[in-house]
Amino acid sequence: RLAFEVGLKVPNCFIVIAPHGDPLYVIERYDRIISKEKVSRVHQQDFCQALGFLSSNKYEHKGGPSFKDCYDLILTKTDSNKRYEFASQLLDWLCFNLLIGNNDAHAKNISLLFENKKIALAPFYDILSTEIYPKLNREFSFQIGDRDLGINIGKNQFNLLERKLEIKENALVNRMVKLQERVLEKKDKLLKDTLDEFKDDLEYPLFYMDFETIFPAVPIHDESRPYQQIPFQFSLHIQRSKNASL
């Protein structure tokens, strides 16, 4: 939803509650055309397929496509009337994934659609932050300039990538700054709207748990690490009804 709010082309998505009570994340198929008589499939190829790479080589550091490979594919294979629009969308996709910490933004997570004898960039999918999961890979899927570790990527790396892509100096840097401003502008309202939707579905009584933690520099327990958050006490507060105090 944040990607949509800042202007990325993404499929319609929403959450439904299954009969057993679990939430289900639903994404509307964009590669199907529904008519009164039938459902037709729109052919799709991800960028690994289109560039001739195996799915096991979807990451650049494992021999997969570079971002330049993907960018050039857009400029050479998509509909000539829209290829620069698609290239701009791809640059926004790159910047957004770097901003939210999605290190899994690889070449299989971007695709081409083949419809009416034309090739177009498909809506973006699988956009989520992987940085919040400590056990997942910290390397970004593509090398940006001469680096692929997100915390080490800065203006110099963007300038190097700009030269590889043969685009104007600081064009990517400026795009990153503007997209960051849109993210900061939209995220608070989106968070409030999401929490309001979530609260509307809650059933009382509500239980609030609060943990107090320590994070010692020198581990004090076996199988713990420096600065690991370790809980040592908790509190539980109960709200019996919507307007009741805790």
PDB file of C-alpha atoms in Angstrom, residues 48-171:
ATOM      1  CA  CYS A  48      15.586 -13.793 -15.319  1.00  0.00           C
ATOM      2  CA  GLN A  49      13.597 -15.708 -17.934  1.00  0.00           C
ATOM      3  CA  ALA A  50      13.712 -12.834 -20.410  1.00  0.00           C
ATOM      4  CA  LEU A  51      17.481 -12.440 -19.991  1.00  0.00           C
ATOM      5  CA  GLY A  52      18.213 -16.181 -20.118  1.00  0.00           C
ATOM      6  CA  PHE A  53      19.210 -16.726 -16.464  1.00  0.00           C
ATOM      7  CA  LEU A  54      18.237 -19.693 -14.306  1.00  0.00           C
ATOM      8  CA  SER A  55      16.063 -18.925 -11.293  1.00  0.00           C
ATOM      9  CA  SER A  56      18.922 -20.071  -9.059  1.00  0.00           C
ATOM     10  CA  ASN A  57      20.970 -17.140 -10.433  1.00  0.00           C
ATOM     11  CA  LYS A  58      18.469 -14.398  -9.599  1.00  0.00           C
ATOM     12  CA  TYR A  59      20.953 -12.439  -7.447  1.00  0.00           C
ATOM     13  CA  GLU A  60      23.735 -10.469  -9.116  1.00  0.00           C
ATOM     14  CA  HIS A  61      26.378 -11.610  -6.605  1.00  0.00           C
ATOM     15  CA  LYS A  62      25.477 -15.210  -7.487  1.00  0.00           C
ATOM     16  CA  GLY A  63      25.960 -14.670 -11.218  1.00  0.00           C
ATOM     17  CA  GLY A  64      22.563 -13.215 -11.980  1.00  0.00           C
ATOM     18  CA  PRO A  65      21.500 -10.134 -13.949  1.00  0.00           C
ATOM     19  CA  SER A  66      22.785  -6.696 -13.007  1.00  0.00           C
ATOM     20  CA  PHE A  67      20.443  -3.740 -12.703  1.00  0.00           C
ATOM     21  CA  LYS A  68      21.922  -2.413 -15.951  1.00  0.00           C
ATOM     22  CA  ASP A  69      20.899  -5.685 -17.651  1.00  0.00           C
ATOM     23  CA  CYS A  70      17.331  -5.132 -16.463  1.00  0.00           C
ATOM     24  CA  TYR A  71      17.354  -1.456 -17.426  1.00  0.00           C
ATOM     25  CA  ASP A  72      18.690  -2.219 -20.909  1.00  0.00           C
ATOM     26  CA  LEU A  73      16.046  -4.921 -21.349  1.00  0.00           C
ATOM     27  CA  ILE A  74      13.374  -2.278 -20.824  1.00  0.00           C
ATOM     28  CA  LEU A  75      14.997   0.085 -23.329  1.00  0.00           C
ATOM     29  CA  THR A  76      15.434  -2.545 -26.047  1.00  0.00           C
ATOM     30  CA  LYS A  77      12.454  -4.904 -25.761  1.00  0.00           C
ATOM     31  CA  THR A  78       9.393  -3.030 -24.512  1.00  0.00           C
ATOM     32  CA  ASP A  79       6.884  -1.022 -26.539  1.00  0.00           C
ATOM     33  CA  SER A  80       8.814   1.875 -28.101  1.00  0.00           C
ATOM     34  CA  ASN A  81       6.066   4.363 -27.215  1.00  0.00           C
ATOM     35  CA  LYS A  82       6.312   3.584 -23.506  1.00  0.00           C
ATOM     36  CA  ARG A  83       9.827   2.292 -22.875  1.00  0.00           C
ATOM     37  CA  TYR A  84      11.087   5.501 -21.267  1.00  0.00           C
ATOM     38  CA  GLU A  85       8.029   5.559 -19.012  1.00  0.00           C
ATOM     39  CA  PHE A  86       8.793   1.941 -18.061  1.00  0.00           C
ATOM     40  CA  ALA A  87      12.472   2.790 -17.465  1.00  0.00           C
ATOM     41  CA  SER A  88      11.400   5.604 -15.124  1.00  0.00           C
ATOM     42  CA  GLN A  89       9.130   3.198 -13.251  1.00  0.00           C
ATOM     43  CA  LEU A  90      11.987   0.734 -12.889  1.00  0.00           C
ATOM     44  CA  LEU A  91      14.230   3.429 -11.393  1.00  0.00           C
ATOM     45  CA  ASP A  92      11.486   4.308  -8.894  1.00  0.00           C
ATOM     46  CA  TRP A  93      11.190   0.605  -8.027  1.00  0.00           C
ATOM     47  CA  LEU A  94      14.917   0.409  -7.335  1.00  0.00           C
ATOM     48  CA  CYS A  95      14.877   3.512  -5.124  1.00  0.00           C
ATOM     49  CA  PHE A  96      11.807   2.395  -3.195  1.00  0.00           C
ATOM     50  CA  ASN A  97      13.272  -1.028  -2.413  1.00  0.00           C
ATOM     51  CA  LEU A  98      16.477   0.567  -1.160  1.00  0.00           C
ATOM     52  CA  LEU A  99      14.485   2.981   1.015  1.00  0.00           C
ATOM     53  CA  ILE A 100      12.377   0.291   2.698  1.00  0.00           C
ATOM     54  CA  GLY A 101      15.244  -2.190   3.001  1.00  0.00           C
ATOM     55  CA  ASN A 102      13.985  -4.846   0.593  1.00  0.00           C
ATOM     56  CA  ASN A 103      17.177  -6.762  -0.162  1.00  0.00           C
ATOM     57  CA  ASP A 104      15.180  -9.428  -2.015  1.00  0.00           C
ATOM     58  CA  ALA A 105      14.354  -7.129  -4.945  1.00  0.00           C
ATOM     59  CA  HIS A 106      15.944  -9.429  -7.522  1.00  0.00           C
ATOM     60  CA  ALA A 107      15.396  -9.997 -11.232  1.00  0.00           C
ATOM     61  CA  LYS A 108      12.651 -12.594 -10.715  1.00  0.00           C
ATOM     62  CA  ASN A 109      10.594  -9.996  -8.871  1.00  0.00           C
ATOM     63  CA  ILE A 110      10.166  -7.826 -11.958  1.00  0.00           C
ATOM     64  CA  SER A 111       8.359  -9.063 -15.042  1.00  0.00           C
ATOM     65  CA  LEU A 112       7.255  -8.294 -18.583  1.00  0.00           C
ATOM     66  CA  LEU A 113       3.720  -8.756 -19.897  1.00  0.00           C
ATOM     67  CA  PHE A 114       3.000  -9.780 -23.504  1.00  0.00           C
ATOM     68  CA  GLU A 115      -0.383  -8.463 -24.596  1.00  0.00           C
ATOM     69  CA  ASN A 116      -1.789  -7.387 -27.971  1.00  0.00           C
ATOM     70  CA  LYS A 117       1.607  -8.063 -29.592  1.00  0.00           C
ATOM     71  CA  LYS A 118       3.270  -5.518 -27.299  1.00  0.00           C
ATOM     72  CA  ILE A 119       5.671  -5.947 -24.387  1.00  0.00           C
ATOM     73  CA  ALA A 120       5.053  -3.921 -21.221  1.00  0.00           C
ATOM     74  CA  LEU A 121       6.478  -3.714 -17.737  1.00  0.00           C
ATOM     75  CA  ALA A 122       4.270  -5.629 -15.324  1.00  0.00           C
ATOM     76  CA  PRO A 123       3.006  -4.161 -12.037  1.00  0.00           C
ATOM     77  CA  PHE A 124       5.524  -4.590  -9.233  1.00  0.00           C
ATOM     78  CA  TYR A 125       5.088  -7.358  -6.668  1.00  0.00           C
ATOM     79  CA  ASP A 126       6.818  -8.918  -3.627  1.00  0.00           C
ATOM     80  CA  ILE A 127       7.693  -5.492  -2.210  1.00  0.00           C
ATOM     81  CA  LEU A 128       8.409  -5.768   1.498  1.00  0.00           C
ATOM     82  CA  SER A 129      11.153  -4.932   3.969  1.00  0.00           C
ATOM     83  CA  THR A 130      13.566  -7.802   4.592  1.00  0.00           C
ATOM     84  CA  GLU A 131      15.857  -5.690   6.804  1.00  0.00           C
ATOM     85  CA  ILE A 132      13.518  -6.190   9.765  1.00  0.00           C
ATOM     86  CA  TYR A 133      14.343  -9.915   9.779  1.00  0.00           C
ATOM     87  CA  PRO A 134      17.829 -10.272  11.330  1.00  0.00           C
ATOM     88  CA  LYS A 135      18.536 -13.716   9.888  1.00  0.00           C
ATOM     89  CA  LEU A 136      17.908 -12.728   6.259  1.00  0.00           C
ATOM     90  CA  ASN A 137      20.606 -11.657   3.832  1.00  0.00           C
ATOM     91  CA  ARG A 138      21.857  -8.089   4.260  1.00  0.00           C
ATOM     92  CA  GLU A 139      23.237  -7.797   0.712  1.00  0.00           C
ATOM     93  CA  PHE A 140      21.058  -5.991  -1.805  1.00  0.00           C
ATOM     94  CA  SER A 141      20.082  -8.082  -4.834  1.00  0.00           C
ATOM     95  CA  PHE A 142      21.863  -5.763  -7.265  1.00  0.00           C
ATOM     96  CA  GLN A 143      25.221  -4.069  -6.971  1.00  0.00           C
ATOM     97  CA  ILE A 144      24.784  -0.303  -6.718  1.00  0.00           C
ATOM     98  CA  GLY A 145      27.980   1.207  -8.085  1.00  0.00           C
ATOM     99  CA  ASP A 146      30.690  -0.811  -6.350  1.00  0.00           C
ATOM    100  CA  ARG A 147      28.686  -1.969  -3.304  1.00  0.00           C
ATOM    101  CA  ASP A 148      25.722  -4.162  -2.448  1.00  0.00           C
ATOM    102  CA  LEU A 149      25.431  -3.730   1.338  1.00  0.00           C
ATOM    103  CA  GLY A 150      22.603  -1.256   1.902  1.00  0.00           C
ATOM    104  CA  ILE A 151      24.185   0.677   4.765  1.00  0.00           C
ATOM    105  CA  ASN A 152      27.281   1.306   2.615  1.00  0.00           C
ATOM    106  CA  ILE A 153      25.425   2.633  -0.436  1.00  0.00           C
ATOM    107  CA  GLY A 154      25.553   6.419  -0.786  1.00  0.00           C
ATOM    108  CA  LYS A 155      25.737   9.222  -3.318  1.00  0.00           C
ATOM    109  CA  ASN A 156      29.033   8.011  -4.839  1.00  0.00           C
ATOM    110  CA  GLN A 157      27.529   4.591  -5.551  1.00  0.00           C
ATOM    111  CA  PHE A 158      24.462   6.157  -7.178  1.00  0.00           C
ATOM    112  CA  ASN A 159      26.722   8.313  -9.349  1.00  0.00           C
ATOM    113  CA  LEU A 160      28.628   5.197 -10.452  1.00  0.00           C
ATOM    114  CA  LEU A 161      25.358   3.483 -11.367  1.00  0.00           C
ATOM    115  CA  GLU A 162      24.188   6.580 -13.234  1.00  0.00           C
ATOM    116  CA  ARG A 163      27.275   6.397 -15.418  1.00  0.00           C
ATOM    117  CA  LYS A 164      26.662   2.700 -16.104  1.00  0.00           C
ATOM    118  CA  LEU A 165      23.073   3.434 -17.082  1.00  0.00           C
ATOM    119  CA  GLU A 166      24.198   6.443 -19.147  1.00  0.00           C
ATOM    120  CA  ILE A 167      21.765   8.804 -17.441  1.00  0.00           C
ATOM    121  CA  LYS A 168      22.336  12.357 -16.254  1.00  0.00           C
ATOM    122  CA  GLU A 169      24.567  12.798 -13.220  1.00  0.00           C
ATOM    123  CA  ASN A 170      22.565  13.003  -9.967  1.00  0.00           C
ATOM    124  CA  ALA A 171      19.357  12.019 -11.782  1.00  0.00           C
TER     125      ALA A 171
END
